[in-house]
Coordinates of C-alpha atoms and ligand atoms in Angstrom, one line a residue:
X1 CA 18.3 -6.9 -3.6
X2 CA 15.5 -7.3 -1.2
X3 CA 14.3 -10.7 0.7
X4 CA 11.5 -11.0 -2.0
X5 CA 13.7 -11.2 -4.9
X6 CA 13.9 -14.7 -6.7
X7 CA 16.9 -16.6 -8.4
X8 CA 16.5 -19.8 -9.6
X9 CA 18.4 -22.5 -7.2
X10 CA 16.6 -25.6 -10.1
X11 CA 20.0 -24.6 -12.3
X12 CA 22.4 -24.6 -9.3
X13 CA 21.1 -27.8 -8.4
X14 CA 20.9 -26.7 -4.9
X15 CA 19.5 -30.3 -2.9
X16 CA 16.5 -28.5 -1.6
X17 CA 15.1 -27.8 -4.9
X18 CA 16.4 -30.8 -6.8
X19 CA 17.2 -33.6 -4.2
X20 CA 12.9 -34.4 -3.8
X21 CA 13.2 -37.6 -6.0
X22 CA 16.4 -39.1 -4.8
X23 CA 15.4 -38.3 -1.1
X24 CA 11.8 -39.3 -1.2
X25 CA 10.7 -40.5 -4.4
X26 CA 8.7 -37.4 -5.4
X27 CA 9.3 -36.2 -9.7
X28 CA 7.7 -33.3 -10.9
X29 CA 8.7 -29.6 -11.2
X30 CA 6.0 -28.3 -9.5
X31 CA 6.7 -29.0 -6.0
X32 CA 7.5 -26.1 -3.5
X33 CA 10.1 -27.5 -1.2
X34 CA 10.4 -26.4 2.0
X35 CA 12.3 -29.2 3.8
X36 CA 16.2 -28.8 3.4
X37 CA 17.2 -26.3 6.2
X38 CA 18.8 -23.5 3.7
X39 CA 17.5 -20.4 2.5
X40 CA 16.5 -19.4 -1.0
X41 CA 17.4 -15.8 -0.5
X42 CA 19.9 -14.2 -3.1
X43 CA 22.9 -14.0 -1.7
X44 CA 24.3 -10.8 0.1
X45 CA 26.8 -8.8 -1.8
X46 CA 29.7 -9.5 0.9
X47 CA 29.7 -13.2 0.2
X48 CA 29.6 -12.3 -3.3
X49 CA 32.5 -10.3 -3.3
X50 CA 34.2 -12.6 -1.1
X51 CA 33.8 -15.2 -3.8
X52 CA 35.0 -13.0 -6.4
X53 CA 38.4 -11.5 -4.1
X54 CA 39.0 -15.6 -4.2
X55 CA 39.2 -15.8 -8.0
X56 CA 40.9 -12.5 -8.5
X57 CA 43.7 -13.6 -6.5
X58 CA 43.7 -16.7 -8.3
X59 CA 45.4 -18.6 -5.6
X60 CA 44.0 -21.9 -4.5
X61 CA 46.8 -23.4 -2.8
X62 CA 47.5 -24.1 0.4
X63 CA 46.9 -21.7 2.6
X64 CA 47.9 -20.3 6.2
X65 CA 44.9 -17.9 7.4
X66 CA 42.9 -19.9 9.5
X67 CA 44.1 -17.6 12.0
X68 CA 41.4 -14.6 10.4
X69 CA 38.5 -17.4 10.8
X70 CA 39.1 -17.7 14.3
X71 CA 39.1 -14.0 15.1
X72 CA 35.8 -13.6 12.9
X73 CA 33.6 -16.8 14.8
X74 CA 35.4 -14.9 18.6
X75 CA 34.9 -11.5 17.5
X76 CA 31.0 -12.5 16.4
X77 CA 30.2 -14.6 19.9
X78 CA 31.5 -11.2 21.6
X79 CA 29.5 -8.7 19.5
X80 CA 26.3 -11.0 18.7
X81 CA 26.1 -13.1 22.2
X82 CA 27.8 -11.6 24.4
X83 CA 30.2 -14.5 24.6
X84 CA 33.9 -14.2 25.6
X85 CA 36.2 -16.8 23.6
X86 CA 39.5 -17.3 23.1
X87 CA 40.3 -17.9 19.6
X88 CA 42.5 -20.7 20.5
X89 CA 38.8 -22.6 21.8
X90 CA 37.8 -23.3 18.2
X91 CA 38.8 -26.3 16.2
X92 CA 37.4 -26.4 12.5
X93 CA 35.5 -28.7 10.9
X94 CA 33.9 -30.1 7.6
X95 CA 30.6 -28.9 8.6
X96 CA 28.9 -29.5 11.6
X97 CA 27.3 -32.5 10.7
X98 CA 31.2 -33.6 10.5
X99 CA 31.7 -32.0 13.9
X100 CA 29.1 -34.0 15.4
X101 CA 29.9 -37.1 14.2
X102 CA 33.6 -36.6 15.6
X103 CA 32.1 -35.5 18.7
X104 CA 30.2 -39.2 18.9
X105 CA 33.8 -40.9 18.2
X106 CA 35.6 -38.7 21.1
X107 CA 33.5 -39.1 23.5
X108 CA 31.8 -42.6 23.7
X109 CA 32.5 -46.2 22.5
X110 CA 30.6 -48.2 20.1
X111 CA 27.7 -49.5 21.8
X112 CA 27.4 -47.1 24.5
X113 CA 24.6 -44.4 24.3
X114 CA 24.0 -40.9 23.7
X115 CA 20.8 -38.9 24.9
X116 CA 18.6 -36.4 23.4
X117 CA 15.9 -35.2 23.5
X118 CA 12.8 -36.0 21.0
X119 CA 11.8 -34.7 18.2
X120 CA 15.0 -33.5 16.9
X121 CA 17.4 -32.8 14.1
X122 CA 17.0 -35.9 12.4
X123 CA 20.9 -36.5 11.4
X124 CA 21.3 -36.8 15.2
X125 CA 19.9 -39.7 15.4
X126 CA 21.4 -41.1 11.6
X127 CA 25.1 -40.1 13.2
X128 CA 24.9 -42.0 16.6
X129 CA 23.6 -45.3 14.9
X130 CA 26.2 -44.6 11.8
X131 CA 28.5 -45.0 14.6
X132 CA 27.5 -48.2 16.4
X133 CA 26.0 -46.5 19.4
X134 CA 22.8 -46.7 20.7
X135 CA 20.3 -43.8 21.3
X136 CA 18.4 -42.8 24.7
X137 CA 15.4 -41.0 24.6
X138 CA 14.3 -38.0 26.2
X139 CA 10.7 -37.3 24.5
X140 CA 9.8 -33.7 24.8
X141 CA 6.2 -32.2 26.3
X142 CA 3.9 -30.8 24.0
X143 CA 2.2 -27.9 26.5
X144 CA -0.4 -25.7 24.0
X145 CA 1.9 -25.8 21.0
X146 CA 4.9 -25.7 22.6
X147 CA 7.9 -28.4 23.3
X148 CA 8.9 -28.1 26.7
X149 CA 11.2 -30.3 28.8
X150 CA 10.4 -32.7 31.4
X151 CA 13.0 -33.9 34.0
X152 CA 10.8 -35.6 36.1
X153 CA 10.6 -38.2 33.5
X154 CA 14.3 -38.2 32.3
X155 CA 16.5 -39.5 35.3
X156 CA 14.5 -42.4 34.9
X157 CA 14.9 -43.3 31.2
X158 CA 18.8 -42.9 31.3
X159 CA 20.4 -46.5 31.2
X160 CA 23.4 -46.0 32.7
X161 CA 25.6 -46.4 29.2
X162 CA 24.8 -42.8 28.0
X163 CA 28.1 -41.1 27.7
X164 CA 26.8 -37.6 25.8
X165 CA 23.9 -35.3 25.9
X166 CA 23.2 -33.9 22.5
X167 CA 21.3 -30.8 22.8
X168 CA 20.2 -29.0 19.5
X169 CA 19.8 -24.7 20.7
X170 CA 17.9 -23.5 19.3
X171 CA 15.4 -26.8 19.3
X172 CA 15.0 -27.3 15.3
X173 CA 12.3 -29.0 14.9
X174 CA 9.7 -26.7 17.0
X175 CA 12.0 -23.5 17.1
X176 CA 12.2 -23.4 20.5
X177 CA 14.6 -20.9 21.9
X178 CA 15.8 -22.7 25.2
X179 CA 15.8 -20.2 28.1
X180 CA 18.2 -19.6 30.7
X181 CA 16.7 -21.4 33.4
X182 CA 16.2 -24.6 30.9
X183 CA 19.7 -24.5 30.0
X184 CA 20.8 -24.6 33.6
X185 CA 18.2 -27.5 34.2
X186 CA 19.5 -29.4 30.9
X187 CA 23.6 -28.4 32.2
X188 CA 22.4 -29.9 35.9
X189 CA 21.4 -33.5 34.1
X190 CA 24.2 -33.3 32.3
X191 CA 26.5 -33.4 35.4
X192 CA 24.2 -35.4 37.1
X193 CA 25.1 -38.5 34.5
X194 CA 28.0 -37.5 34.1
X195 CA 27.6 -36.7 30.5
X196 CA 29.5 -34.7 28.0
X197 CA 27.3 -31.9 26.9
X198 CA 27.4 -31.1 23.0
X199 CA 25.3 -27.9 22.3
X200 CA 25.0 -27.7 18.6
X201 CA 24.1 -23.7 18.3
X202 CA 23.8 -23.7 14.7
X203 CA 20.7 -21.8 14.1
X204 CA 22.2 -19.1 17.4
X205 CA 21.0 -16.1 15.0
X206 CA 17.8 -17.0 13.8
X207 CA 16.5 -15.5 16.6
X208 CA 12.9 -14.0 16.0
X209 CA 12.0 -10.2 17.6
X210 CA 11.0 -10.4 21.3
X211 CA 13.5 -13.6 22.2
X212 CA 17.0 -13.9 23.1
X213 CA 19.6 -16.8 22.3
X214 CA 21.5 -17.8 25.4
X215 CA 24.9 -19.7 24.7
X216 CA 25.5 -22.6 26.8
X217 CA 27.9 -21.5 28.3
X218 CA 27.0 -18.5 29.2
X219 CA 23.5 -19.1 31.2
X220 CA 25.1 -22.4 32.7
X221 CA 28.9 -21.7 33.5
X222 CA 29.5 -24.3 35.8
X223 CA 29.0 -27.0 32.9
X224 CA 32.2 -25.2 31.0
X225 CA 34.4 -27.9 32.2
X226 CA 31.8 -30.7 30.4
X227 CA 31.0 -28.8 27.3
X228 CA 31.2 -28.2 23.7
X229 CA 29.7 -25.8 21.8
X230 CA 29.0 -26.0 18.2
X231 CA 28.2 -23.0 16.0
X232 CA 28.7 -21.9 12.0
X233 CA 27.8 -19.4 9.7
X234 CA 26.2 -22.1 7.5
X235 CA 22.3 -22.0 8.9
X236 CA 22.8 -18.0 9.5
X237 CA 24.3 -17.3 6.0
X238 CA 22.8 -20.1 3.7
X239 CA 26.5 -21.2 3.1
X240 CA 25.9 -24.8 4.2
X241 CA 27.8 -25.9 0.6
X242 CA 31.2 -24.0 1.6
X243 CA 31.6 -26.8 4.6
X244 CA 33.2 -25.3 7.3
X245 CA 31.9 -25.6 11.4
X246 CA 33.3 -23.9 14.4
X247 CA 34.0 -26.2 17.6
X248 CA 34.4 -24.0 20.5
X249 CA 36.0 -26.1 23.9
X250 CA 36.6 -23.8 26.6
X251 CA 38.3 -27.0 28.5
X252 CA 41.5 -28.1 27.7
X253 CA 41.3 -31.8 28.2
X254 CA 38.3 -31.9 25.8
X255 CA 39.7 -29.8 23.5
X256 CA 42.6 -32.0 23.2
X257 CA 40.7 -34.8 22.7
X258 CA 38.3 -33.5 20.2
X259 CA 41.5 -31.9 18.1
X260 CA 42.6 -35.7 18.4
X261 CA 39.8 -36.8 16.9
X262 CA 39.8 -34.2 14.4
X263 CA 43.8 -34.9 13.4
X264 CA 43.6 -38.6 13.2
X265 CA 41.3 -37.6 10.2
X266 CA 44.0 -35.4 8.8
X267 CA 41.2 -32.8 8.4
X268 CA 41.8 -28.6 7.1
X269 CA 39.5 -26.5 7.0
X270 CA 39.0 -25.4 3.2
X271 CA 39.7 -22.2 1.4
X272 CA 36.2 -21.2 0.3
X273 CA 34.3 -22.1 3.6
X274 CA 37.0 -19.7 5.4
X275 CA 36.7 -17.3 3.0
X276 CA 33.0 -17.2 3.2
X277 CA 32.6 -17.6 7.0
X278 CA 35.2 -14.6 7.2
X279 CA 33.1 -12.3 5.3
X280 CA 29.8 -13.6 7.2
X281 CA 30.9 -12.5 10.4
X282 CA 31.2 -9.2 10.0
X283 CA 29.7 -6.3 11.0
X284 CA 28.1 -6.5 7.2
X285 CA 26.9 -9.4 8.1
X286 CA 25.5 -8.7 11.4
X287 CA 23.2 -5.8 9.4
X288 CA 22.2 -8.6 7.1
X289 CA 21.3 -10.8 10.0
X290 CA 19.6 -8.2 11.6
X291 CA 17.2 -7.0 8.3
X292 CA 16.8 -11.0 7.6
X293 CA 14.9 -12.0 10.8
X294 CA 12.2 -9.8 10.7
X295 CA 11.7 -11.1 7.5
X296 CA 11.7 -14.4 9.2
X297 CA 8.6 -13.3 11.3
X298 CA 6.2 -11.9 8.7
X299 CA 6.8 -15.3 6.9
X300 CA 5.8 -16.9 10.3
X301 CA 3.2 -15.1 11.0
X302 CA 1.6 -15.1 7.6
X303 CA 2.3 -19.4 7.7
X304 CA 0.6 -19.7 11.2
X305 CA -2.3 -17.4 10.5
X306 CA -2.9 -19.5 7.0
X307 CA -2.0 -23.0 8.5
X308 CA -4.0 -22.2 11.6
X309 CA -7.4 -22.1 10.0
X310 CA -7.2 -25.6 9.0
X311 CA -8.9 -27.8 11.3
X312 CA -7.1 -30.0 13.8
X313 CA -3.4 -28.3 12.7
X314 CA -1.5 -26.5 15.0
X315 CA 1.6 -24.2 14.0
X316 CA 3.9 -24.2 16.9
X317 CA 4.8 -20.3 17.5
X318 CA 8.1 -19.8 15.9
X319 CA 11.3 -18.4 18.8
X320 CA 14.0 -19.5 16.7
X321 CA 15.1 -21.0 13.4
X322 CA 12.9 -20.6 10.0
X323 CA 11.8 -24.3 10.8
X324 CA 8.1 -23.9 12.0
X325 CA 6.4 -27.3 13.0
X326 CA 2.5 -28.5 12.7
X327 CA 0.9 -30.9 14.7
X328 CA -1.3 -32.3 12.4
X329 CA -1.9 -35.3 15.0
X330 CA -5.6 -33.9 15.7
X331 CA -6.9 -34.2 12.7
X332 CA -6.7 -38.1 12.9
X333 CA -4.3 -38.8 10.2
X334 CA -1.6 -41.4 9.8
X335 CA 1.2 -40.2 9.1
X336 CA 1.5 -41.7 5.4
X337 CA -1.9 -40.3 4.6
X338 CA -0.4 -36.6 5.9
X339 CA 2.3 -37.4 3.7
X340 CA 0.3 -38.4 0.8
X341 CA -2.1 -34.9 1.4
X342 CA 0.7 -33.0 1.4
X343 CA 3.0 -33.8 -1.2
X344 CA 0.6 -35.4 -3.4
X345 CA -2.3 -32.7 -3.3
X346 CA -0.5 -29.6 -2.4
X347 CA 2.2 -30.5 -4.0
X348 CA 4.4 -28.7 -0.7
X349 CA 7.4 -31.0 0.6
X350 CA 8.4 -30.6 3.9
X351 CA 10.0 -32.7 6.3
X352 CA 8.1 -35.7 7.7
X353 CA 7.7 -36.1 11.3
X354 CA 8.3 -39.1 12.3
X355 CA 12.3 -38.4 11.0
X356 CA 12.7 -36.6 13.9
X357 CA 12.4 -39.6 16.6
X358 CA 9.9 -40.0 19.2
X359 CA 6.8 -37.1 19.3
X360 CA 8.1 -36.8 15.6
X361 CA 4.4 -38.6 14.6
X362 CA 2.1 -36.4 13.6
X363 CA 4.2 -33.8 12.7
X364 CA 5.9 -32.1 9.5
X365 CA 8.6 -29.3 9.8
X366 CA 8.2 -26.1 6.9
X367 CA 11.1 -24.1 6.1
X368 CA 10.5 -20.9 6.0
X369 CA 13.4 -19.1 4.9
X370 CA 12.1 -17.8 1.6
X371 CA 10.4 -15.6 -0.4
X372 CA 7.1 -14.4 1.2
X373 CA 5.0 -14.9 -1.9
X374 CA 6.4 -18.9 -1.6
X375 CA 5.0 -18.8 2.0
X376 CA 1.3 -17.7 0.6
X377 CA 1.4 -19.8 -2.2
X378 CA 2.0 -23.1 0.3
X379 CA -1.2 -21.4 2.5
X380 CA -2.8 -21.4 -0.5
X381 CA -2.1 -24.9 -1.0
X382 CA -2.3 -26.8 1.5
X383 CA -5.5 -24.9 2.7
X384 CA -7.1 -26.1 -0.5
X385 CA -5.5 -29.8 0.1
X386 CA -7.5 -29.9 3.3
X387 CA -10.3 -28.1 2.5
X388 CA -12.7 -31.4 3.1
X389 CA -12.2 -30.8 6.8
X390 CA -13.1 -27.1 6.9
Ligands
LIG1 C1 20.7 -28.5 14.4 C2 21.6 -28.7 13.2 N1 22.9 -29.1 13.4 C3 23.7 -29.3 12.3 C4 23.2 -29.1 11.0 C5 24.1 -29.4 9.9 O1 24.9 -28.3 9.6 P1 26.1 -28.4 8.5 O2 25.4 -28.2 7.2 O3 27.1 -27.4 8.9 O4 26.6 -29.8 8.6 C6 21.9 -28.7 10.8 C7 21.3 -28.6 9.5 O5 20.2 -28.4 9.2 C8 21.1 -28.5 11.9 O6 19.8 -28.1 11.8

């Protein structure tokens, strides 16, 4: 099987491909969706099989090897990031969506704040308020097609009730690869307002060719005693249905209180998402990983060099994820006629901008993670969609 190769995710009734009308009101068959962060890759042989050694065993009973999970997610951040972990760090979740929602309940109240900053992950935003708390924030600089962060602006929007910095790193929307030197910056805040730092590292191996994924905790050490760390193999591997997330908590008092959290909910990690995750982290996987994001980067480049020739667009340069965003904000569009351009014309669904918070207008994340010739065909269309402007 090669990247390029098809299979049809309309039958499986993946959400990406058939969610468009109960998320956003769009029927037809012909849209290309590229909203949904998963990939429409066929899946690698060693989740396959790992599927199939479940049902050949036949046993789907309780179960008691969490213990091989842990030793996979430790023995990846070793090999993969250079990160040292103790098995005993990680608490499982239901996803990391789950995990971050738990995260919200451990460490703040109900009507307190937590910051983050803007555009970002959109669920961020739907999980704090879900919750009762309130949300401060930090809107991000856009310097030549690029988010970049701006402290001199940030001490001063805090409001004193903040109780949790939610950092998304890699930055999805705007695939931003967060350097060393930010991460200490962002860490520094962080202890500066006495804020629990949650670094949700979901998409840690996207990683496109030339840049380097920095752990948390590793380019900002000192913040160990304030932080948690989030990964999964769901973004990597496409496994996002087999709901399982990895909480990593080098300190002990937040560990305890996050397996509180976790407990009170009476929640196990399940057999297929252990199972799966297993098989991910692997040195099979790692190979996979490794012919994927090159992949990942003739997509990008063949979407930026397209998108780029329309007038007034701007494809940020892609450092991590398969999300690449547009600023569409010079061609002088609202957002709902963007929308309307896009979805109704082309016939292309990504996400909308404005979901993603403040500096979200103007804007509309692509997915990228699939086939090339789905990649060209979007060019195609949403060249001709704003063709007028040319
Ligand atoms: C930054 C980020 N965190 C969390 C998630 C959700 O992950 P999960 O499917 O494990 O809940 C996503 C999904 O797109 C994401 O982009």
């Amino acid at each position: 099987m090669t990247f390029d190769d098809t299979f049809d995710r309309v039958t499986t009734r993946s959400s990406k491909w058939t969610g468009m009308d109960a998320y956003f009101g769009l029927t037809g068959d012909d849209y290309l969706p590229m909203w949904v962060a998963d990939m429409d890759f066929v899946p690698p042989d060693f989740l396959t099989e790992a599927t199939r050694a479940l049902a050949d065993a036949g046993d789907y009973g309780y179960f008691s090897h969490v213990d091989s999970y842990f030793e996979a997610v430790a023995w990846w951040a070793r090999t993969r990031h250079g990160w040292e972990i103790e098995p005993g760090w990680i608490i499982p979740t239901a996803s990391l969506g789950n995990a971050i929602a738990f995260a919200i309940q451990t460490w703040s109240n109900p009507g307190d704040a937590v910051a983050m900053f803007t555009p970002v992950y959109h669920e961020f935003a739907k999980k704090i308020r879900k919750n009762g708390r309130l949300i401060t924030e930090l809107p991000l600089c856009t310097a030549e097609g690029h988010f970049t962060l701006d402290f001199d602006r940030y001490d001063a929007l805090m409001c004193g009730t903040e109780k949790i910095l939610l950092l998304c790193s890699p930055h999805n929307p705007g695939g931003r690869v967060w350097s060393a030197d930010e991460l200490r910056a962002i860490a520094a805040f962080a202890e500066r307002h006495g804020l629990v730092l949650v670094s949700d590292e979901v998409h840690n191996d996207l990683i496109l060719p030339g840049f380097k994924h920095a752990p948390t905790a590793l380019a900002a050490p000192e913040i160990v005693p304030r932080l948690v760390t989030m990964t999964s193999a769901s973004k990597t591997f496409s496994i996002a249905g087999s709901r399982l997330g990895a909480v990593i908590i080098g300190d002990a008092d937040l560990r305890r209180q996050f397996a509180g959290t976790v407990s009170r909910a009476d929640l196990h990690p399940n057999l297929l998402g252990v199972a799966l995750s297993r098989a991910a982290f692997s040195p099979e996987g790692a190979a996979w990983v490794d012919a994927l994001m090159p992949y990942i980067a003739g997509n990008e480049t063949a979407f930026r060099t397209g998108i780029g020739e329309i007038p007034g667009a701007l494809v940020h340069p892609l450092e991590g994820t398969y999300l690449a965003w547009v600023d569409f904000s010079a061609t002088g569009m609202t957002d709902a006629e963007l929308w309307t351009r896009v979805t109704d014309q082309a016939r292309v669904v990504p996400s909308p901008g404005p979901d993603f918070g403040t500096g979200g207008s103007g804007g509309l994340r692509f997915n990228l993670g699939t086939q090339r010739a789905r990649v060209d065909e979007a060019v195609a269309r949403l060249t001709q969609a704003f063709a007028d402007l040319q």
